[in-house]
Amino acid sequence: MKQNIRNLHQGNFFYLAALVLFNSLLFSSCTTQQSSQQSTQKTTATDFKTPFEKNTNYTSTHDEVIAYYQLLAKAFPKKLQFEKSGMTDSGRPLHTGILSLDGDFDPNSNRAKKKCILFINNAIHPGEPTGVDATMMLVRDILTKKVEETSLKNAVIVFIPMYNIGGALNRGGFSRANQVGPEAHGFRGNSRNFDLNRDFIKCDTRNAQSFNQIFTQWKPHIFVDNHTSNGADYQYVMTLIPTQHNKLNPILSDYLTQKMLPQLYKGMETANFEMTPYVYVRNTPDDGIAGFLDLPRYSSGYAALFNCLSFMPEAHMLKTYEQRVRGTYAFMETMLDLIEKDYVTIIENRIKADEKTINQKEFAVNWTMNRDKKDEVVFKGYAAKYKKSEVSGQDRLYYDKNEPYTKKIPFFNTYEAIEKVSKPWAYVIPKGYSAVVDRLKWN
């Protein structure tokens, strides 16, 4: 009798255990399925909403950026390729995205098909992250057809979502004095404290070494490096540094100054982001602004060595972060509209300039501004005034937003070559200088 009761108890125990296990697995399955449904619903409901769009005073972290593009690439594998493309000083890989509506992600094939290649770089200075968030939205909007696909019919976009990864990981809110948002951002120097926008020729960093190889693989026709400005206060959200036109082959220089820049300025005004040349001043804008001499250590100057039309849009740090991101988005969209209109001319000009470069015997390597030559631009600024500093007691400059003005100011934008070199027949490089050979091969 006791044995039967013991067997009965054991039978009930195993029955109850099996029942609990079954219910546990059933509950787990239901929970997983529900969680999966919620995740799918969340993605669909937000329509690939970016972190910036959820909080317009926020810029995405490196992990968020990579995860976002991986999500897009998985959803649109025939139009977007997102991949690792080299290493950086941070120990994390550099990623590139390729947006091609016909699914062709090969640089040689796209050049053969006469596609205009637009290369976009973001967060070379991670305290200036507008391009990070603007590019995420632009790529998403093209893929989901919120932006007309015709804007990419004859073009391919190659983009680096976040170039200075080490600086982006060094995140805080106080390394950009007086900048209005975002609430947290990266640091200017990379993980070894290099300013990456001074390293395109030396290539002391792994970032620049990777960039050289990516850039020369694609040989883009147009390059855009997104930035944020410092310094003077004025009414514009967006300013622009085009590569200095006097350094370019005349074919490219004429097209840049006479056709391309007028279209970009007009397009930005139409987009409600009226733009001015970069406010590069000695004292205040009243004394005039100067064209920026982007030597090859800068991204745009490096790109210009390859007869690539290059630009650094500079959003104004004293405007809200949302305004700056929207303005940067508008600039890239305006550039795509221009490419669709002029892609044949842009490609033909590049071919002609390359042919002339091959036969060129002498090359300028340094320039100086001619201050006797100047133009005028209409500038919308604020009255520059002085008041006593609460710290030093000395006079300090400030801009009075209660006194806006619109007037013509001098624009110094003529540079002349002061040093030239003859093209060598060959280079003789000692065996110990293998780093020099590497850099020549990359380029």
PDB file of C-alpha atoms in Angstrom, residues 35-50 54 68 71-72 75-76 140 144:
ATOM      1  CA  SER A  35       7.875  40.592 -28.704  1.00  0.00           C
ATOM      2  CA  SER A  36       8.710  39.924 -32.356  1.00  0.00           C
ATOM      3  CA  GLN A  37       5.371  41.343 -33.446  1.00  0.00           C
ATOM      4  CA  GLN A  38       5.883  44.407 -31.269  1.00  0.00           C
ATOM      5  CA  SER A  39       9.371  44.895 -32.707  1.00  0.00           C
ATOM      6  CA  THR A  40       8.021  44.633 -36.257  1.00  0.00           C
ATOM      7  CA  GLN A  41       5.183  46.974 -35.442  1.00  0.00           C
ATOM      8  CA  LYS A  42       7.589  49.439 -33.881  1.00  0.00           C
ATOM      9  CA  THR A  43       9.824  49.484 -36.972  1.00  0.00           C
ATOM     10  CA  THR A  44       6.842  49.851 -39.278  1.00  0.00           C
ATOM     11  CA  ALA A  45       5.141  52.455 -37.129  1.00  0.00           C
ATOM     12  CA  THR A  46       8.224  54.673 -36.861  1.00  0.00           C
ATOM     13  CA  ASP A  47       9.044  54.161 -40.543  1.00  0.00           C
ATOM     14  CA  PHE A  48      12.760  53.933 -39.746  1.00  0.00           C
ATOM     15  CA  LYS A  49      12.665  57.029 -37.571  1.00  0.00           C
ATOM     16  CA  THR A  50      16.149  58.200 -36.543  1.00  0.00           C
ATOM     17  CA  LYS A  54      12.702  61.393 -31.754  1.00  0.00           C
ATOM     18  CA  TYR A  68      20.498  51.985 -38.210  1.00  0.00           C
ATOM     19  CA  LEU A  71      18.670  47.830 -40.533  1.00  0.00           C
ATOM     20  CA  LEU A  72      18.230  49.813 -43.760  1.00  0.00           C
ATOM     21  CA  ALA A  75      15.395  46.070 -45.578  1.00  0.00           C
ATOM     22  CA  PHE A  76      16.703  47.351 -48.954  1.00  0.00           C
ATOM     23  CA  ARG A 140      16.225  56.596 -45.596  1.00  0.00           C
ATOM     24  CA  THR A 144      11.477  54.851 -48.945  1.00  0.00           C
TER      25      THR A 144
END
